[in-house]
Amino acid sequence: MSQILRQHAEQLFAHELEELKKQDGDKRPANWVLSPQSVVTYLMGGKLKNGFEVSPKYIGNRRLMEIAVATLTTDRALLLYGLPGTAKSWVSEHLAAAVSGDSTMIIQGTAGTSEESVRYGWNYARLIAQGPSPDALVETPVMRGMKDGKIVRLEELTRIGADVQDTLITILSEKTLPVPELNIEVQAVKGFNIIATANNRDKGVNELSSALKRRFNTVILPLPDSVEEEIDIVRRRVESFEKVMELPAEPPALQEIRRIVTIFRELRAGVTLDGKTKIKIPSGTLSTAEAISVVNSGLSMAAYFGDGQLKAADLAAGIIGSVIKDPVQDKLVWQEYLETVVKPRTDWADIYRACRDL
């Protein structure tokens, strides 16, 4: 068993990618590992002609993945946009793994991301000793992706300052990266493109300029459509976590996952699933990713401080921690939900007691 805590997608699913490559009879764009059709199969899952089962990485609308993959075959970059926890980074990683066989060319966008992080930088010791030279140049993921014809991932684009964002315009429109200090330019090889992600909770932080927006095709990733779909996502991700962490705990019963998903969906929507009771909405996002985290934390509690079986008491702290982000406002929202929705559900008595006791 590997000691790596989290393998890259191309490592974790190497067997699936190899099998898809063997069975892939469709035309591949230049420098793509798989054809666009096989990339979508890798993302959505399915059975190959030889009976091999490909596991789904994204559970949702297939058409969204087809649009995303088709975008990467054009001269436009791809922007994955949506609420926190809608699998933007997850989809970005798997797209890069399936298209380029490499998901590691990544820039994490923050308020401190500089122009040098996007374009290129310098080894200042060599720069002072030798002056501007190829040896003193420090390549960024963007520069390497252009040279190698690979996908580059740019996380949280709207967290980056507007002046730094706009350094992408020449790269995306001209497919070239000038290095005036050396009087050279790096021209993008076929296969190069950028997948950016942006969180709509950050709207207004650093809005994209209209010039930059035109160079992206935007795909909005929604929250899961149904309870069953969200339960399936949580179950699959939790199973993956258990396998990697080798927890001495039993797999969680679907009933526990269903209750977590139900609580999160009701609080997100402001109404119970049956539509009969309106409830207040907390300040947090209560995303699918947070539901996965709550179940994973509960499993750890059950494994090391319980009897190995996931129970309501193991989940209570994680639920409360996810819901109560504002200690005043959210606490009132949670207490009201607990008394008006959770308490009357007779089969939820254990989770009511566990949460009330905390």
CSV table of C-alpha atoms in Angstrom, one decimal:
chain,number,residue,atom,x,y,z
A,1,MET,CA,0.0,0.0,0.0
A,2,SER,CA,1.4,3.4,-1.0
A,3,GLN,CA,2.3,5.8,1.9
A,4,ILE,CA,1.3,8.8,-0.2
A,5,LEU,CA,-1.6,10.5,1.6
A,6,ARG,CA,-3.3,11.6,-1.7
A,7,GLN,CA,-2.2,10.4,-5.1
A,8,HIS,CA,-2.7,12.5,-8.2
A,9,ALA,CA,-5.6,11.4,-10.4
A,10,GLU,CA,-3.4,9.9,-13.1
A,11,GLN,CA,-1.7,7.7,-10.4
A,12,LEU,CA,-4.8,6.7,-8.5
A,13,PHE,CA,-6.7,5.8,-11.7
A,14,ALA,CA,-3.7,4.7,-13.8
A,15,HIS,CA,-5.3,1.3,-14.5
A,16,GLU,CA,-8.5,2.9,-15.9
A,17,LEU,CA,-6.6,5.4,-18.0
A,18,GLU,CA,-4.4,2.7,-19.4
A,19,GLU,CA,-7.4,0.5,-20.3
A,20,LEU,CA,-9.3,3.4,-21.9
A,21,LYS,CA,-6.2,4.1,-23.9
A,22,LYS,CA,-6.0,0.5,-25.2
A,23,GLN,CA,-9.7,0.5,-26.1
A,24,ASP,CA,-9.7,4.0,-27.6
A,25,GLY,CA,-10.5,3.9,-31.3
A,26,ASP,CA,-11.5,7.5,-31.8
A,27,LYS,CA,-9.4,10.3,-33.1
A,28,ARG,CA,-7.3,12.1,-30.5
A,29,PRO,CA,-6.4,15.8,-30.7
A,30,ALA,CA,-2.6,16.5,-30.8
A,31,ASN,CA,-0.8,15.6,-27.6
A,32,TRP,CA,-4.0,14.2,-25.9
A,33,VAL,CA,-3.7,11.0,-24.1
A,34,LEU,CA,-7.3,10.0,-24.9
A,35,SER,CA,-9.9,11.0,-27.4
A,36,PRO,CA,-12.6,13.5,-26.3
A,37,GLN,CA,-15.2,10.6,-26.1
A,38,SER,CA,-12.9,8.6,-23.9
A,39,VAL,CA,-12.2,11.5,-21.6
A,40,VAL,CA,-16.0,11.9,-21.0
A,41,THR,CA,-16.2,8.1,-20.4
A,42,TYR,CA,-13.4,8.5,-17.8
A,43,LEU,CA,-15.3,11.3,-16.1
A,44,MET,CA,-18.8,9.8,-16.2
A,45,GLY,CA,-17.9,6.1,-15.9
A,46,GLY,CA,-19.2,3.3,-18.0
A,47,LYS,CA,-18.5,-0.2,-19.4
A,48,LEU,CA,-16.0,-0.6,-22.2
A,49,LYS,CA,-16.4,-3.0,-25.2
A,50,ASN,CA,-14.3,-5.6,-23.4
A,51,GLY,CA,-16.4,-5.4,-20.3
A,52,PHE,CA,-14.0,-3.3,-18.2
A,53,GLU,CA,-15.8,-1.0,-15.8
A,54,VAL,CA,-14.7,2.6,-15.5
A,55,SER,CA,-15.8,4.3,-12.2
A,56,PRO,CA,-17.6,7.6,-12.4
A,57,LYS,CA,-15.5,10.6,-11.2
A,58,TYR,CA,-18.3,13.1,-11.7
A,59,ILE,CA,-21.9,12.3,-10.9
A,60,GLY,CA,-24.2,14.7,-12.7
A,61,ASN,CA,-25.2,16.0,-16.1
A,62,ARG,CA,-23.2,14.3,-18.8
A,63,ARG,CA,-23.7,17.2,-21.2
A,64,LEU,CA,-21.8,19.5,-19.0
A,65,MET,CA,-18.7,17.2,-19.2
A,66,GLU,CA,-19.1,17.0,-23.0
A,67,ILE,CA,-19.2,20.8,-23.2
A,68,ALA,CA,-16.1,21.1,-21.0
A,69,VAL,CA,-14.1,18.5,-23.0
A,70,ALA,CA,-15.2,20.0,-26.3
A,71,THR,CA,-14.0,23.4,-25.1
A,72,LEU,CA,-10.5,22.1,-24.5
A,73,THR,CA,-10.3,21.0,-28.2
A,74,THR,CA,-10.7,24.6,-29.3
A,75,ASP,CA,-8.7,27.8,-28.8
A,76,ARG,CA,-10.8,28.9,-25.8
A,77,ALA,CA,-9.9,28.2,-22.2
A,78,LEU,CA,-12.3,26.5,-19.8
A,79,LEU,CA,-13.7,28.2,-16.7
A,80,LEU,CA,-15.5,25.9,-14.2
A,81,TYR,CA,-17.8,28.1,-12.1
A,82,GLY,CA,-20.1,27.4,-9.2
A,83,LEU,CA,-20.7,27.2,-5.5
A,84,PRO,CA,-18.1,25.9,-3.1
A,85,GLY,CA,-18.1,22.1,-3.0
A,86,THR,CA,-19.5,21.5,-6.4
A,87,ALA,CA,-16.4,19.5,-7.5
A,88,LYS,CA,-14.7,22.2,-9.6
A,89,SER,CA,-11.2,21.4,-8.6
A,90,TRP,CA,-12.0,17.6,-8.7
A,91,VAL,CA,-13.3,17.9,-12.3
A,92,SER,CA,-10.3,20.1,-13.2
A,93,GLU,CA,-7.8,17.6,-11.9
A,94,HIS,CA,-9.5,14.6,-13.7
A,95,LEU,CA,-9.8,16.5,-16.9
A,96,ALA,CA,-6.1,17.3,-16.9
A,97,ALA,CA,-5.2,13.7,-16.0
A,98,ALA,CA,-7.3,12.3,-18.9
A,99,VAL,CA,-6.3,14.9,-21.5
A,100,SER,CA,-2.6,15.3,-20.7
A,101,GLY,CA,-1.8,12.4,-18.4
A,102,ASP,CA,-0.6,15.1,-15.9
A,103,SER,CA,-2.7,17.0,-13.4
A,104,THR,CA,0.3,18.6,-11.6
A,105,MET,CA,0.7,21.8,-13.6
A,106,ILE,CA,-1.2,24.0,-11.3
A,107,ILE,CA,-1.2,27.6,-10.0
A,108,GLN,CA,-3.2,28.3,-6.8
A,109,GLY,CA,-4.8,31.7,-7.1
A,110,THR,CA,-4.6,33.9,-4.0
A,111,ALA,CA,-4.6,37.7,-3.3
A,112,GLY,CA,-0.8,37.3,-3.2
A,113,THR,CA,-0.4,35.5,-6.6
A,114,SER,CA,2.0,37.7,-8.6
A,115,GLU,CA,2.6,38.2,-12.4
A,116,GLU,CA,5.8,36.1,-12.0
A,117,SER,CA,3.7,33.2,-10.8
A,118,VAL,CA,1.7,33.2,-14.0
A,119,ARG,CA,4.3,34.2,-16.6
A,120,TYR,CA,7.9,33.4,-15.5
A,121,GLY,CA,10.3,34.4,-12.7
A,122,TRP,CA,14.0,34.7,-12.2
A,123,ASN,CA,16.7,33.0,-10.1
A,124,TYR,CA,18.0,36.2,-8.6
A,125,ALA,CA,21.4,34.8,-7.6
A,126,ARG,CA,22.1,33.8,-11.2
A,127,LEU,CA,20.4,36.9,-12.6
A,128,ILE,CA,22.9,39.1,-10.5
A,129,ALA,CA,25.9,36.9,-11.4
A,130,GLN,CA,25.1,36.3,-15.1
A,131,GLY,CA,22.5,38.8,-16.1
A,132,PRO,CA,19.4,37.7,-18.0
A,133,SER,CA,19.9,34.2,-19.4
A,134,PRO,CA,18.0,31.1,-20.1
A,135,ASP,CA,19.7,29.5,-17.0
A,136,ALA,CA,18.4,32.2,-14.8
A,137,LEU,CA,14.8,31.9,-16.0
A,138,VAL,CA,12.4,30.1,-13.7
A,139,GLU,CA,9.6,28.5,-15.6
A,140,THR,CA,6.0,28.6,-14.3
A,141,PRO,CA,3.4,25.8,-14.9
A,142,VAL,CA,2.0,28.0,-17.7
A,143,MET,CA,5.3,28.2,-19.5
A,144,ARG,CA,5.9,24.4,-19.1
A,145,GLY,CA,2.4,23.7,-20.3
A,146,MET,CA,2.9,25.8,-23.4
A,147,LYS,CA,6.2,24.1,-24.2
A,148,ASP,CA,4.9,20.6,-23.6
A,149,GLY,CA,1.4,21.0,-25.0
A,150,LYS,CA,-0.4,20.1,-21.8
A,151,ILE,CA,-3.3,21.3,-19.7
A,152,VAL,CA,-2.5,23.9,-17.0
A,153,ARG,CA,-4.9,24.3,-14.0
A,154,LEU,CA,-5.5,27.7,-12.4
A,155,GLU,CA,-7.4,27.4,-9.1
A,156,GLU,CA,-9.6,30.3,-7.8
A,157,LEU,CA,-9.0,32.7,-10.7
A,158,THR,CA,-11.2,35.4,-9.1
A,159,ARG,CA,-8.9,35.4,-6.0
A,160,ILE,CA,-6.1,36.8,-8.2
A,161,GLY,CA,-5.8,40.5,-8.6
A,162,ALA,CA,-7.2,42.0,-11.8
A,163,ASP,CA,-3.9,43.2,-13.1
A,164,VAL,CA,-2.3,39.7,-12.7
A,165,GLN,CA,-5.4,38.1,-14.3
A,166,ASP,CA,-4.9,40.2,-17.4
A,167,THR,CA,-1.5,38.7,-18.0
A,168,LEU,CA,-3.4,35.7,-19.3
A,169,ILE,CA,-4.9,37.7,-22.2
A,170,THR,CA,-1.9,37.5,-24.5
A,171,ILE,CA,-1.3,33.9,-23.6
A,172,LEU,CA,-4.9,32.9,-24.3
A,173,SER,CA,-5.4,35.0,-27.4
A,174,GLU,CA,-1.9,34.9,-29.1
A,175,LYS,CA,-0.9,31.5,-27.6
A,176,THR,CA,2.5,33.0,-27.0
A,177,LEU,CA,4.5,34.2,-23.9
A,178,PRO,CA,7.0,36.9,-24.7
A,179,VAL,CA,10.2,37.1,-22.6
A,180,PRO,CA,11.5,40.6,-23.6
A,181,GLU,CA,14.5,40.4,-21.3
A,182,LEU,CA,15.9,37.5,-23.5
A,183,ASN,CA,14.3,38.8,-26.7
A,184,ILE,CA,12.5,35.5,-27.2
A,185,GLU,CA,9.0,34.1,-26.9
A,186,VAL,CA,7.5,30.8,-26.0
A,187,GLN,CA,4.9,29.6,-28.4
A,188,ALA,CA,2.3,27.2,-27.3
A,189,VAL,CA,2.4,23.6,-28.6
A,190,LYS,CA,-0.8,21.9,-29.6
A,191,GLY,CA,-2.6,20.4,-26.6
A,192,PHE,CA,-1.9,23.4,-24.4
A,193,ASN,CA,-4.9,25.0,-22.7
A,194,ILE,CA,-6.0,26.4,-19.3
A,195,ILE,CA,-8.7,25.1,-17.0
A,196,ALA,CA,-9.6,27.8,-14.4
A,197,THR,CA,-12.0,27.5,-11.5
A,198,ALA,CA,-13.9,30.2,-9.7
A,199,ASN,CA,-16.2,30.3,-6.8
A,200,ASN,CA,-19.4,32.3,-7.2
A,201,ARG,CA,-19.3,33.2,-3.5
A,202,ASP,CA,-16.2,35.3,-4.5
A,203,LYS,CA,-18.2,37.3,-7.0
A,204,GLY,CA,-17.1,40.9,-6.8
A,205,VAL,CA,-13.8,40.1,-5.2
A,206,ASN,CA,-11.8,40.4,-8.4
A,207,GLU,CA,-14.2,40.4,-11.4
A,208,LEU,CA,-12.8,39.2,-14.7
A,209,SER,CA,-12.3,41.8,-17.3
A,210,SER,CA,-14.5,41.6,-20.3
A,211,ALA,CA,-11.4,40.9,-22.5
A,212,LEU,CA,-10.5,37.9,-20.3
A,213,LYS,CA,-14.1,36.6,-20.0
A,214,ARG,CA,-14.2,36.4,-23.8
A,215,ARG,CA,-11.3,34.0,-23.8
A,216,PHE,CA,-13.0,31.5,-21.5
A,217,ASN,CA,-15.9,29.2,-22.1
A,218,THR,CA,-17.8,29.0,-18.8
A,219,VAL,CA,-19.3,25.8,-17.5
A,220,ILE,CA,-21.4,26.2,-14.4
A,221,LEU,CA,-21.2,23.1,-12.1
A,222,PRO,CA,-24.5,22.9,-10.1
A,223,LEU,CA,-25.3,21.3,-6.8
A,224,PRO,CA,-26.5,17.7,-7.1
A,225,ASP,CA,-30.0,17.5,-8.5
A,226,SER,CA,-31.4,14.9,-6.1
A,227,VAL,CA,-30.9,13.4,-2.6
A,228,GLU,CA,-30.0,10.1,-4.2
A,229,GLU,CA,-27.4,11.6,-6.4
A,230,GLU,CA,-25.8,13.5,-3.5
A,231,ILE,CA,-25.8,10.3,-1.4
A,232,ASP,CA,-24.1,8.4,-4.1
A,233,ILE,CA,-21.3,11.1,-4.4
A,234,VAL,CA,-20.7,11.1,-0.6
A,235,ARG,CA,-20.7,7.3,-0.5
A,236,ARG,CA,-18.1,7.0,-3.3
A,237,ARG,CA,-15.8,9.6,-1.9
A,238,VAL,CA,-16.0,8.2,1.7
A,239,GLU,CA,-15.2,4.7,0.4
A,240,SER,CA,-12.1,6.2,-1.3
A,241,PHE,CA,-11.1,7.9,1.9
A,242,GLU,CA,-11.5,4.7,4.0
A,243,LYS,CA,-9.4,2.8,1.5
A,244,VAL,CA,-6.5,5.3,1.6
A,245,MET,CA,-6.6,5.9,5.3
A,246,GLU,CA,-7.0,2.2,6.2
A,247,LEU,CA,-9.4,3.0,9.0
A,248,PRO,CA,-10.3,0.2,11.4
A,249,ALA,CA,-14.0,1.0,11.0
A,250,GLU,CA,-16.9,-0.6,9.3
A,251,PRO,CA,-18.1,1.1,6.1
A,252,PRO,CA,-20.8,3.7,7.0
A,253,ALA,CA,-24.4,2.6,6.7
A,254,LEU,CA,-26.3,4.4,4.0
A,255,GLN,CA,-28.8,5.5,6.6
A,256,GLU,CA,-26.1,7.7,8.3
A,257,ILE,CA,-25.0,9.2,4.9
A,258,ARG,CA,-28.7,9.9,4.0
A,259,ARG,CA,-29.3,11.7,7.3
A,260,ILE,CA,-26.2,14.0,6.8
A,261,VAL,CA,-27.2,14.7,3.2
A,262,THR,CA,-30.8,15.4,4.2
A,263,ILE,CA,-29.8,17.9,7.0
A,264,PHE,CA,-27.4,19.7,4.6
A,265,ARG,CA,-29.9,19.9,1.7
A,266,GLU,CA,-32.7,21.1,4.0
A,267,LEU,CA,-30.6,23.8,5.5
A,268,ARG,CA,-29.3,24.9,2.1
A,269,ALA,CA,-32.8,25.2,0.7
A,270,GLY,CA,-34.5,26.6,3.7
A,271,VAL,CA,-37.3,24.0,3.6
A,272,THR,CA,-37.7,20.4,4.6
A,273,LEU,CA,-37.5,17.8,1.8
A,274,ASP,CA,-41.3,17.2,2.0
A,275,GLY,CA,-41.8,21.0,1.4
A,276,LYS,CA,-44.0,21.3,4.5
A,277,THR,CA,-41.7,23.3,6.9
A,278,LYS,CA,-39.8,26.4,6.1
A,279,ILE,CA,-36.5,26.9,8.0
A,280,LYS,CA,-33.9,29.5,8.3
A,281,ILE,CA,-30.7,29.2,6.2
A,282,PRO,CA,-27.3,29.4,8.0
A,283,SER,CA,-24.4,31.5,6.7
A,284,GLY,CA,-22.2,28.5,5.5
A,285,THR,CA,-22.4,26.8,2.2
A,286,LEU,CA,-23.1,23.2,3.5
A,287,SER,CA,-21.7,21.7,0.3
A,288,THR,CA,-21.4,18.1,-0.7
A,289,ALA,CA,-17.7,18.4,0.0
A,290,GLU,CA,-18.5,19.3,3.6
A,291,ALA,CA,-20.9,16.4,3.9
A,292,ILE,CA,-18.1,14.1,2.8
A,293,SER,CA,-15.8,15.7,5.4
A,294,VAL,CA,-18.4,15.2,8.2
A,295,VAL,CA,-18.8,11.5,7.4
A,296,ASN,CA,-15.0,11.0,7.1
A,297,SER,CA,-14.5,12.7,10.5
A,298,GLY,CA,-17.2,10.5,12.0
A,299,LEU,CA,-15.5,7.4,10.7
A,300,SER,CA,-12.3,8.5,12.4
A,301,MET,CA,-14.1,9.0,15.6
A,302,ALA,CA,-15.8,5.6,15.4
A,303,ALA,CA,-12.5,3.9,14.5
A,304,TYR,CA,-10.4,5.3,17.3
A,305,PHE,CA,-12.8,6.5,20.0
A,306,GLY,CA,-15.7,4.2,19.4
A,307,ASP,CA,-16.5,0.6,18.6
A,308,GLY,CA,-15.8,0.9,14.8
A,309,GLN,CA,-19.4,1.4,13.9
A,310,LEU,CA,-20.5,4.9,12.8
A,311,LYS,CA,-23.1,6.3,15.1
A,312,ALA,CA,-24.9,9.6,15.6
A,313,ALA,CA,-22.6,10.6,18.4
A,314,ASP,CA,-19.6,10.3,16.0
A,315,LEU,CA,-21.2,12.6,13.5
A,316,ALA,CA,-22.7,15.3,15.8
A,317,ALA,CA,-19.6,17.4,16.3
A,318,GLY,CA,-18.9,17.5,12.5
A,319,ILE,CA,-22.5,18.5,11.7
A,320,ILE,CA,-22.5,21.3,14.3
A,321,GLY,CA,-19.0,22.5,13.1
A,322,SER,CA,-20.2,22.7,9.5
A,323,VAL,CA,-23.5,24.4,10.3
A,324,ILE,CA,-22.4,26.9,12.9
A,325,LYS,CA,-19.9,29.3,11.2
A,326,ASP,CA,-21.3,32.4,12.9
A,327,PRO,CA,-21.5,31.7,16.7
A,328,VAL,CA,-24.6,33.9,17.2
A,329,GLN,CA,-26.7,33.8,14.1
A,330,ASP,CA,-26.0,30.2,13.0
A,331,LYS,CA,-26.4,28.8,16.5
A,332,LEU,CA,-30.0,30.1,16.6
A,333,VAL,CA,-30.7,28.7,13.1
A,334,TRP,CA,-29.3,25.3,14.2
A,335,GLN,CA,-31.2,25.2,17.5
A,336,GLU,CA,-34.5,26.0,15.7
A,337,TYR,CA,-33.9,23.3,13.1
A,338,LEU,CA,-33.0,20.8,15.8
A,339,GLU,CA,-36.2,21.4,17.8
A,340,THR,CA,-38.7,21.9,14.9
A,341,VAL,CA,-37.3,19.4,12.3
A,342,VAL,CA,-35.0,16.8,13.9
A,343,LYS,CA,-36.8,16.2,17.2
A,344,PRO,CA,-40.2,15.2,15.7
A,345,ARG,CA,-38.6,12.6,13.5
A,346,THR,CA,-38.9,9.5,15.7
A,347,ASP,CA,-36.1,7.6,13.8
A,348,TRP,CA,-33.7,10.5,14.4
A,349,ALA,CA,-33.9,10.4,18.2
A,350,ASP,CA,-30.2,9.4,18.5
A,351,ILE,CA,-29.0,12.2,16.3
A,352,TYR,CA,-31.2,14.7,18.1
A,353,ARG,CA,-29.8,13.6,21.5
A,354,ALA,CA,-26.2,13.6,20.3
A,355,CYS,CA,-26.5,17.1,18.8
A,356,ARG,CA,-28.4,18.5,21.8
A,357,ASP,CA,-25.9,17.1,24.3
A,358,LEU,CA,-23.1,19.0,22.4
